[in-house]
Amino acid sequence: MEEEKAPLLLTIAVLGGTGKEGKGLAYRWAKAGYKVLIGSRSSEKAVHAASEIMELLEGSSSVVGTSNLEAAEQANIVVLSVPYAAHRDTLESVKDAVKGKLLIDVTVPLVPPKVTKVQMPLDGSAAQEAKAILGDDAQIASAFQNTSHELLLTDGEVECDVLVTGSSKEARTETIKLVEAAGLTGWDAGPIENSVVVEGLTSVLIHINKQYGSTHAGIKITGVSSDE
Amino acid sequence: MEEEKAPLLLTIAVLGGTGKEGKGLAYRWAKAGYKVLIGSRSSEKAVHAASEIMELLEGSSSVVGTSNLEAAEQANIVVLSVPYAAHRDTLESVKDAVKGKLLIDVTVPLVPPKVTKVQMPLDGSAAQEAKAILGDDAQIASAFQNTSHELLLTDGEVECDVLVTGSSKEARTETIKLVEAAGLTGWDAGPIENSVVVEGLTSVLIHINKQYGSTHAGIKITGVSSDE
């Protein structure tokens, strides 16, 4: 089945795009017609992940693997999907490259082994830490922390809404477009300070999975239509 | 229509039970057959609220109004539903009375006028503040922060799940029973530290209500059955 591609001119860099979550997002955006750059500390691994995605999409899209820095430099929108342990270093290494661009932070600051307990960084959340590193004039949004990566790499419906927080209304609106392009429902969840709720919700959902024997606990917003 | 009453012997005190949220919970628990004590700083107001609820229930239940302290002393389970500004004072005034009892904190630490922005107390959340005041051996749970009070005072279905955090598994399990008695779906959402997510979610839902023109935004857990 041939899907219609929207004429999108934007390039999205997924830093840490060799990880499961990043790869799933890259797959969905490439499928929606975006040009996607997979970034990694190892360009070789990035090239490999890009070709994996191209194979899944049967070559009809544009996915290129490169270094995190080169991906950030060449993209219009930069998505940060690295393990929390690499969060600060990665941000500092691409700080100049993301100036004036939207940075979407996908990082969940889990502290192993107690991943079912909310344990936020000193700045309040990973997203606020990103803001502290990139500076107050950076355009930062935070999203996708609660989405199961296994579902992203399939074409099935993901039964989990995406709460989008951000440093400005514009950052949130732009991010919600990318949420929808990935086939999910996004909600404007308020200022970047609210990211603590969304990042922390991941620990709550992991706890629920353990307690109730599930693997893909998620959330849906009720009582409101997102089309209004 | 006569509803069957379970033979419940527990007495629940709702401190701040003259407020909208507290009154709604008192109504639902009295209807389920619990003996309910409405507590307030003003016994007079508590007596008035109790008689309002008795009227709604057509006198078939036991709802009594009294002071916060007396309510806490006479109950088996104590529910704290005061405005955040009265949170610390109320807890200190009933500290001895709640020893050995389950305390369920319903408080949302909103900081007006910016109620759409998550702004947690220094201890991390209202529930952790309660724990700091009552001591490490206190049995504390945290719940009902996301539930619209207007829906509680009706007999309709509330389309919002209740995330229950608590200082022990027992505290959470006992609280989930009360959630179900109130006609809602409750989830074990983990340790008391996770209450920051649930309390903060209230600001996110208020933000969503403002953004999307709704009045009762809520959440549902997806991808898992609570009956397992």
Tab-separated table of N, CA and C in Angstrom, chain B residues 46-175:
chain	number	residue	atom	x	y	z
B	46	ALA	N	-19.087	22.236	59.837
B	46	ALA	CA	-19.016	20.779	59.626
B	46	ALA	C	-20.399	20.154	59.809
B	47	VAL	N	-21.111	20.595	60.841
B	47	VAL	CA	-22.458	20.062	61.097
B	47	VAL	C	-23.375	20.391	59.918
B	48	HIS	N	-23.239	21.613	59.386
B	48	HIS	CA	-24.041	22.035	58.245
B	48	HIS	C	-23.747	21.161	57.016
B	49	ALA	N	-22.456	20.940	56.724
B	49	ALA	CA	-22.077	20.115	55.569
B	49	ALA	C	-22.586	18.687	55.737
B	50	ALA	N	-22.500	18.173	56.967
B	50	ALA	CA	-22.974	16.808	57.228
B	50	ALA	C	-24.466	16.689	56.949
B	51	SER	N	-25.218	17.711	57.358
B	51	SER	CA	-26.672	17.624	57.147
B	51	SER	C	-27.003	17.779	55.662
B	52	GLU	N	-26.206	18.559	54.927
B	52	GLU	CA	-26.378	18.652	53.468
B	52	GLU	C	-26.226	17.281	52.815
B	53	ILE	N	-25.174	16.569	53.226
B	53	ILE	CA	-24.920	15.245	52.638
B	53	ILE	C	-26.018	14.261	53.038
B	54	MET	N	-26.450	14.332	54.303
B	54	MET	CA	-27.533	13.454	54.763
B	54	MET	C	-28.803	13.678	53.943
B	55	GLU	N	-29.049	14.949	53.608
B	55	GLU	CA	-30.224	15.279	52.791
B	55	GLU	C	-30.120	14.643	51.403
B	56	LEU	N	-28.916	14.784	50.776
B	56	LEU	CA	-28.687	14.177	49.458
B	56	LEU	C	-28.921	12.669	49.502
B	57	LEU	N	-28.556	12.078	50.621
B	57	LEU	CA	-28.678	10.615	50.763
B	57	LEU	C	-30.012	10.220	51.382
B	58	GLU	N	-30.873	11.188	51.567
B	58	GLU	CA	-32.192	10.963	52.150
B	58	GLU	C	-32.137	10.262	53.501
B	59	GLY	N	-31.134	10.648	54.295
B	59	GLY	CA	-31.085	10.225	55.691
B	59	GLY	C	-30.718	8.786	55.954
B	60	SER	N	-30.363	8.038	54.888
B	60	SER	CA	-30.129	6.611	55.090
B	60	SER	C	-28.699	6.299	55.523
B	61	SER	N	-27.891	7.323	55.757
B	61	SER	CA	-26.489	7.065	56.082
B	61	SER	C	-26.098	7.774	57.377
B	62	SER	N	-24.847	7.551	57.765
B	62	SER	CA	-24.367	8.174	58.991
B	62	SER	C	-23.267	9.174	58.667
B	63	VAL	N	-23.607	10.446	58.696
B	63	VAL	CA	-22.629	11.503	58.463
B	63	VAL	C	-22.756	12.513	59.599
B	64	VAL	N	-21.662	12.733	60.305
B	64	VAL	CA	-21.688	13.612	61.471
B	64	VAL	C	-20.618	14.678	61.309
B	65	GLY	N	-20.949	15.930	61.650
B	65	GLY	CA	-19.979	17.015	61.573
B	65	GLY	C	-19.396	17.346	62.932
B	66	THR	N	-18.099	17.641	62.942
B	66	THR	CA	-17.448	17.991	64.207
B	66	THR	C	-16.142	18.742	63.899
B	67	SER	N	-15.291	18.937	64.907
B	67	SER	CA	-14.008	19.607	64.662
B	67	SER	C	-13.047	18.638	63.980
B	68	ASN	N	-12.002	19.195	63.338
B	68	ASN	CA	-10.995	18.339	62.708
B	68	ASN	C	-10.378	17.370	63.711
B	69	LEU	N	-10.052	17.880	64.898
B	69	LEU	CA	-9.381	17.047	65.898
B	69	LEU	C	-10.273	15.902	66.361
B	70	GLU	N	-11.528	16.230	66.699
B	70	GLU	CA	-12.444	15.191	67.171
B	70	GLU	C	-12.698	14.150	66.067
B	71	ALA	N	-12.847	14.622	64.846
B	71	ALA	CA	-13.050	13.697	63.728
B	71	ALA	C	-11.860	12.748	63.600
B	72	ALA	N	-10.647	13.316	63.667
B	72	ALA	CA	-9.433	12.485	63.546
B	72	ALA	C	-9.344	11.485	64.687
B	73	GLU	N	-9.716	11.929	65.895
B	73	GLU	CA	-9.628	11.036	67.068
B	73	GLU	C	-10.583	9.851	66.958
B	74	GLN	N	-11.790	10.112	66.434
B	74	GLN	CA	-12.818	9.069	66.453
B	74	GLN	C	-12.806	8.149	65.231
B	75	ALA	N	-11.980	8.475	64.239
B	75	ALA	CA	-12.023	7.689	62.991
B	75	ALA	C	-10.957	6.603	62.949
B	76	ASN	N	-11.166	5.621	62.071
B	76	ASN	CA	-10.161	4.603	61.801
B	76	ASN	C	-9.229	5.032	60.670
B	77	ILE	N	-9.792	5.782	59.745
B	77	ILE	CA	-9.032	6.274	58.599
B	77	ILE	C	-9.264	7.774	58.497
B	78	VAL	N	-8.184	8.534	58.282
B	78	VAL	CA	-8.299	9.990	58.261
B	78	VAL	C	-7.914	10.514	56.875
B	79	VAL	N	-8.815	11.253	56.267
B	79	VAL	CA	-8.582	11.812	54.938
B	79	VAL	C	-8.374	13.321	55.070
B	80	LEU	N	-7.267	13.791	54.502
B	80	LEU	CA	-6.932	15.208	54.628
B	80	LEU	C	-7.256	15.924	53.334
B	81	SER	N	-8.263	16.805	53.390
B	81	SER	CA	-8.749	17.478	52.183
B	81	SER	C	-8.901	18.972	52.440
B	82	VAL	N	-7.801	19.579	52.884
B	82	VAL	CA	-7.826	21.017	53.204
B	82	VAL	C	-7.115	21.788	52.096
B	83	PRO	N	-7.358	23.087	51.984
B	83	PRO	CA	-6.567	23.884	51.031
B	83	PRO	C	-5.085	23.777	51.415
B	84	TYR	N	-4.204	23.884	50.417
B	84	TYR	CA	-2.789	23.693	50.729
B	84	TYR	C	-2.290	24.659	51.802
B	85	ALA	N	-2.837	25.850	51.844
B	85	ALA	CA	-2.402	26.843	52.830
B	85	ALA	C	-2.628	26.357	54.263
B	86	ALA	N	-3.568	25.448	54.469
B	86	ALA	CA	-3.862	24.947	55.814
B	86	ALA	C	-3.265	23.554	56.056
B	87	HIS	N	-2.485	23.068	55.111
B	87	HIS	CA	-1.976	21.687	55.141
B	87	HIS	C	-1.123	21.414	56.384
B	88	ARG	N	-0.086	22.225	56.558
B	88	ARG	CA	0.847	21.986	57.668
B	88	ARG	C	0.164	22.159	59.030
B	89	ASP	N	-0.573	23.241	59.194
B	89	ASP	CA	-1.218	23.500	60.493
B	89	ASP	C	-2.188	22.390	60.865
B	90	THR	N	-2.980	21.952	59.895
B	90	THR	CA	-3.955	20.898	60.187
B	90	THR	C	-3.245	19.613	60.596
B	91	LEU	N	-2.193	19.256	59.850
B	91	LEU	CA	-1.454	18.027	60.180
B	91	LEU	C	-0.855	18.099	61.576
B	92	GLU	N	-0.289	19.268	61.914
B	92	GLU	CA	0.320	19.377	63.245
B	92	GLU	C	-0.725	19.288	64.344
B	93	SER	N	-1.921	19.805	64.070
B	93	SER	CA	-2.974	19.793	65.087
B	93	SER	C	-3.568	18.400	65.314
B	94	VAL	N	-3.439	17.501	64.355
B	94	VAL	CA	-4.013	16.152	64.519
B	94	VAL	C	-2.933	15.067	64.603
B	95	LYS	N	-1.684	15.506	64.707
B	95	LYS	CA	-0.551	14.569	64.666
B	95	LYS	C	-0.717	13.393	65.649
B	96	ASP	N	-1.058	13.694	66.898
B	96	ASP	CA	-1.215	12.614	67.887
B	96	ASP	C	-2.438	11.753	67.591
B	97	ALA	N	-3.496	12.390	67.113
B	97	ALA	CA	-4.762	11.674	66.890
B	97	ALA	C	-4.675	10.654	65.748
B	98	VAL	N	-3.760	10.886	64.792
B	98	VAL	CA	-3.700	9.970	63.640
B	98	VAL	C	-2.648	8.879	63.823
B	99	LYS	N	-1.985	8.870	64.954
B	99	LYS	CA	-0.942	7.838	65.199
B	99	LYS	C	-1.524	6.438	65.012
B	100	GLY	N	-0.848	5.613	64.234
B	100	GLY	CA	-1.300	4.235	64.023
B	100	GLY	C	-2.459	4.098	63.043
B	101	LYS	N	-2.947	5.233	62.525
B	101	LYS	CA	-4.052	5.185	61.558
B	101	LYS	C	-3.540	5.497	60.154
B	102	LEU	N	-4.311	5.083	59.168
B	102	LEU	CA	-3.987	5.440	57.794
B	102	LEU	C	-4.427	6.880	57.533
B	103	LEU	N	-3.503	7.708	57.070
B	103	LEU	CA	-3.850	9.066	56.647
B	103	LEU	C	-3.776	9.145	55.122
B	104	ILE	N	-4.875	9.555	54.515
B	104	ILE	CA	-4.900	9.707	53.047
B	104	ILE	C	-4.883	11.195	52.712
B	105	ASP	N	-3.801	11.623	52.086
B	105	ASP	CA	-3.643	13.046	51.762
B	105	ASP	C	-4.194	13.311	50.355
B	106	VAL	N	-5.141	14.239	50.287
B	106	VAL	CA	-5.822	14.555	49.036
B	106	VAL	C	-5.364	15.931	48.527
B	107	THR	N	-4.516	16.567	49.321
B	107	THR	CA	-4.129	17.956	49.068
B	107	THR	C	-3.350	18.132	47.769
B	108	VAL	N	-3.682	19.186	47.044
B	108	VAL	CA	-2.918	19.575	45.854
B	108	VAL	C	-2.205	20.885	46.162
B	109	PRO	N	-0.882	20.894	46.102
B	109	PRO	CA	-0.134	22.103	46.466
B	109	PRO	C	-0.075	23.127	45.335
B	110	LEU	N	-1.238	23.641	44.933
B	110	LEU	CA	-1.261	24.688	43.910
B	110	LEU	C	-0.744	25.998	44.505
B	111	VAL	N	-0.028	26.755	43.673
B	111	VAL	CA	0.454	28.064	44.107
B	111	VAL	C	-0.191	29.133	43.240
B	112	PRO	N	-1.321	29.717	43.693
B	112	PRO	CA	-1.972	30.754	42.896
B	112	PRO	C	-1.048	31.942	42.734
B	113	PRO	N	-1.120	32.712	41.640
B	113	PRO	CA	-2.117	32.530	40.575
B	113	PRO	C	-1.682	31.533	39.489
B	114	LYS	N	-0.435	31.065	39.526
B	114	LYS	CA	0.060	30.203	38.424
B	114	LYS	C	-0.286	28.735	38.694
B	115	VAL	N	-1.576	28.416	38.693
B	115	VAL	CA	-1.986	27.057	39.049
B	115	VAL	C	-1.785	26.058	37.911
B	116	THR	N	-1.431	26.564	36.711
B	116	THR	CA	-1.176	25.638	35.598
B	116	THR	C	0.297	25.229	35.551
B	117	LYS	N	1.091	25.763	36.460
B	117	LYS	CA	2.515	25.432	36.501
B	117	LYS	C	2.804	24.588	37.736
B	118	VAL	N	3.484	23.474	37.553
B	118	VAL	CA	3.829	22.612	38.687
B	118	VAL	C	4.826	23.334	39.591
B	119	GLN	N	4.447	23.509	40.849
B	119	GLN	CA	5.322	24.171	41.823
B	119	GLN	C	5.225	23.403	43.137
B	120	MET	N	6.123	22.471	43.337
B	120	MET	CA	6.046	21.579	44.488
B	120	MET	C	6.724	22.185	45.735
B	121	PRO	N	6.264	21.768	46.916
B	121	PRO	CA	6.911	22.200	48.159
B	121	PRO	C	8.351	21.660	48.241
B	122	LEU	N	9.123	22.204	49.141
B	122	LEU	CA	10.528	21.814	49.298
B	122	LEU	C	10.702	20.325	49.566
B	123	ASP	N	9.769	19.718	50.292
B	123	ASP	CA	9.885	18.292	50.598
B	123	ASP	C	9.621	17.415	49.375
B	124	GLY	N	9.222	18.006	48.257
B	124	GLY	CA	8.998	17.236	47.035
B	124	GLY	C	7.545	17.178	46.618
B	125	SER	N	6.654	17.121	47.612
B	125	SER	CA	5.209	17.056	47.342
B	125	SER	C	4.485	17.267	48.660
B	126	ALA	N	3.184	17.509	48.583
B	126	ALA	CA	2.397	17.676	49.812
B	126	ALA	C	2.444	16.391	50.644
B	127	ALA	N	2.383	15.246	49.971
B	127	ALA	CA	2.383	13.969	50.690
B	127	ALA	C	3.697	13.735	51.423
B	128	GLN	N	4.802	14.117	50.797
B	128	GLN	CA	6.097	13.958	51.470
B	128	GLN	C	6.228	14.950	52.622
B	129	GLU	N	5.609	16.106	52.464
B	129	GLU	CA	5.562	17.082	53.550
B	129	GLU	C	4.776	16.482	54.723
B	130	ALA	N	3.655	15.825	54.414
B	130	ALA	CA	2.864	15.174	55.470
B	130	ALA	C	3.700	14.124	56.188
B	131	LYS	N	4.478	13.381	55.413
B	131	LYS	CA	5.329	12.347	56.007
B	131	LYS	C	6.384	12.986	56.922
B	132	ALA	N	6.940	14.092	56.475
B	132	ALA	CA	7.949	14.776	57.290
B	132	ALA	C	7.341	15.258	58.606
B	133	ILE	N	6.088	15.691	58.569
B	133	ILE	CA	5.424	16.194	59.778
B	133	ILE	C	5.012	15.037	60.695
B	134	LEU	N	4.453	13.991	60.126
B	134	LEU	CA	3.908	12.892	60.946
B	134	LEU	C	4.965	11.871	61.360
B	135	GLY	N	6.102	11.870	60.691
B	135	GLY	CA	7.174	10.939	61.070
B	135	GLY	C	7.236	9.724	60.165
B	136	ASP	N	8.403	9.093	60.164
B	136	ASP	CA	8.674	8.016	59.207
B	136	ASP	C	7.809	6.779	59.411
B	137	ASP	N	7.284	6.576	60.636
B	137	ASP	CA	6.491	5.364	60.862
B	137	ASP	C	5.008	5.576	60.566
B	138	ALA	N	4.643	6.777	60.135
B	138	ALA	CA	3.233	7.045	59.811
B	138	ALA	C	2.831	6.305	58.539
B	139	GLN	N	1.577	5.855	58.500
B	139	GLN	CA	1.030	5.202	57.308
B	139	GLN	C	0.316	6.265	56.479
B	140	ILE	N	0.937	6.672	55.381
B	140	ILE	CA	0.394	7.759	54.564
B	140	ILE	C	0.159	7.292	53.140
B	141	ALA	N	-1.001	7.644	52.612
B	141	ALA	CA	-1.245	7.440	51.194
B	141	ALA	C	-1.644	8.778	50.584
B	142	SER	N	-1.587	8.848	49.280
B	142	SER	CA	-1.901	10.084	48.570
B	142	SER	C	-2.764	9.709	47.368
B	143	ALA	N	-3.904	10.391	47.218
B	143	ALA	CA	-4.855	9.987	46.167
B	143	ALA	C	-5.867	11.090	45.880
B	144	PHE	N	-6.626	10.938	44.829
B	144	PHE	CA	-7.790	11.766	44.486
B	144	PHE	C	-7.448	13.184	44.033
B	145	GLN	N	-6.154	13.469	43.754
B	145	GLN	CA	-5.804	14.845	43.394
B	145	GLN	C	-6.346	15.258	42.030
B	146	ASN	N	-6.632	14.293	41.169
B	146	ASN	CA	-7.015	14.626	39.795
B	146	ASN	C	-8.510	14.546	39.539
B	147	THR	N	-9.272	14.251	40.599
B	147	THR	CA	-10.696	13.993	40.433
B	147	THR	C	-11.496	15.281	40.541
B	148	SER	N	-12.367	15.495	39.584
B	148	SER	CA	-13.199	16.686	39.604
B	148	SER	C	-14.255	16.571	40.698
B	149	HIS	N	-14.268	17.550	41.624
B	149	HIS	CA	-15.192	17.476	42.757
B	149	HIS	C	-16.644	17.550	42.318
B	150	GLU	N	-16.877	18.239	41.191
B	150	GLU	CA	-18.275	18.375	40.745
B	150	GLU	C	-18.870	17.018	40.394
B	151	LEU	N	-18.034	16.151	39.840
B	151	LEU	CA	-18.524	14.834	39.451
B	151	LEU	C	-18.743	13.930	40.669
B	152	LEU	N	-17.964	14.158	41.721
B	152	LEU	CA	-18.079	13.298	42.908
B	152	LEU	C	-19.441	13.445	43.574
B	153	LEU	N	-19.978	14.663	43.547
B	153	LEU	CA	-21.250	14.916	44.241
B	153	LEU	C	-22.469	14.473	43.428
B	154	THR	N	-22.223	13.945	42.247
B	154	THR	CA	-23.321	13.342	41.496
B	154	THR	C	-23.174	11.824	41.596
B	155	ASP	N	-24.138	11.100	41.057
B	155	ASP	CA	-24.016	9.643	41.070
B	155	ASP	C	-23.463	9.116	39.754
B	156	GLY	N	-23.054	10.051	38.876
B	156	GLY	CA	-22.576	9.641	37.563
B	156	GLY	C	-21.197	9.012	37.624
B	157	GLU	N	-20.805	8.433	36.500
B	157	GLU	CA	-19.486	7.828	36.413
B	157	GLU	C	-18.432	8.921	36.295
B	158	VAL	N	-17.353	8.780	37.044
B	158	VAL	CA	-16.244	9.721	36.945
B	158	VAL	C	-15.216	9.127	35.997
B	159	GLU	N	-15.004	9.816	34.864
B	159	GLU	CA	-14.114	9.274	33.840
B	159	GLU	C	-12.668	9.686	34.121
B	160	CYS	N	-12.201	9.378	35.324
B	160	CYS	CA	-10.818	9.712	35.693
B	160	CYS	C	-10.320	8.678	36.691
B	161	ASP	N	-9.238	8.006	36.352
B	161	ASP	CA	-8.666	7.022	37.271
B	161	ASP	C	-7.963	7.722	38.434
B	162	VAL	N	-7.793	6.970	39.514
B	162	VAL	CA	-7.134	7.518	40.704
B	162	VAL	C	-5.795	6.812	40.896
B	163	LEU	N	-4.711	7.584	40.800
B	163	LEU	CA	-3.375	7.041	41.039
B	163	LEU	C	-3.086	7.142	42.535
B	164	VAL	N	-2.786	6.003	43.148
B	164	VAL	CA	-2.593	5.952	44.600
B	164	VAL	C	-1.127	5.673	44.919
B	165	THR	N	-0.479	6.612	45.576
B	165	THR	CA	0.877	6.367	46.065
B	165	THR	C	0.804	6.254	47.591
B	166	GLY	N	1.832	5.698	48.199
B	166	GLY	CA	1.766	5.562	49.649
B	166	GLY	C	3.058	5.063	50.255
B	167	SER	N	3.158	5.234	51.573
B	167	SER	CA	4.389	4.891	52.284
B	167	SER	C	4.564	3.387	52.434
B	168	SER	N	3.540	2.607	52.178
B	168	SER	CA	3.663	1.147	52.216
B	168	SER	C	2.637	0.533	51.272
B	169	LYS	N	2.880	-0.700	50.920
B	169	LYS	CA	1.950	-1.446	50.062
B	169	LYS	C	0.572	-1.518	50.744
B	170	GLU	N	0.563	-1.723	52.068
B	170	GLU	CA	-0.684	-1.846	52.817
B	170	GLU	C	-1.480	-0.528	52.735
B	171	ALA	N	-0.783	0.580	52.902
B	171	ALA	CA	-1.456	1.882	52.835
B	171	ALA	C	-2.102	2.080	51.466
B	172	ARG	N	-1.403	1.626	50.414
B	172	ARG	CA	-1.940	1.800	49.065
B	172	ARG	C	-3.123	0.861	48.830
B	173	THR	N	-2.998	-0.370	49.290
B	173	THR	CA	-4.072	-1.355	49.090
B	173	THR	C	-5.351	-0.922	49.796
B	174	GLU	N	-5.210	-0.462	51.036
B	174	GLU	CA	-6.369	-0.003	51.812
B	174	GLU	C	-7.016	1.209	51.129
B	175	THR	N	-6.195	2.080	50.600
B	175	THR	CA	-6.717	3.275	49.931
B	175	THR	C	-7.434	2.917	48.634
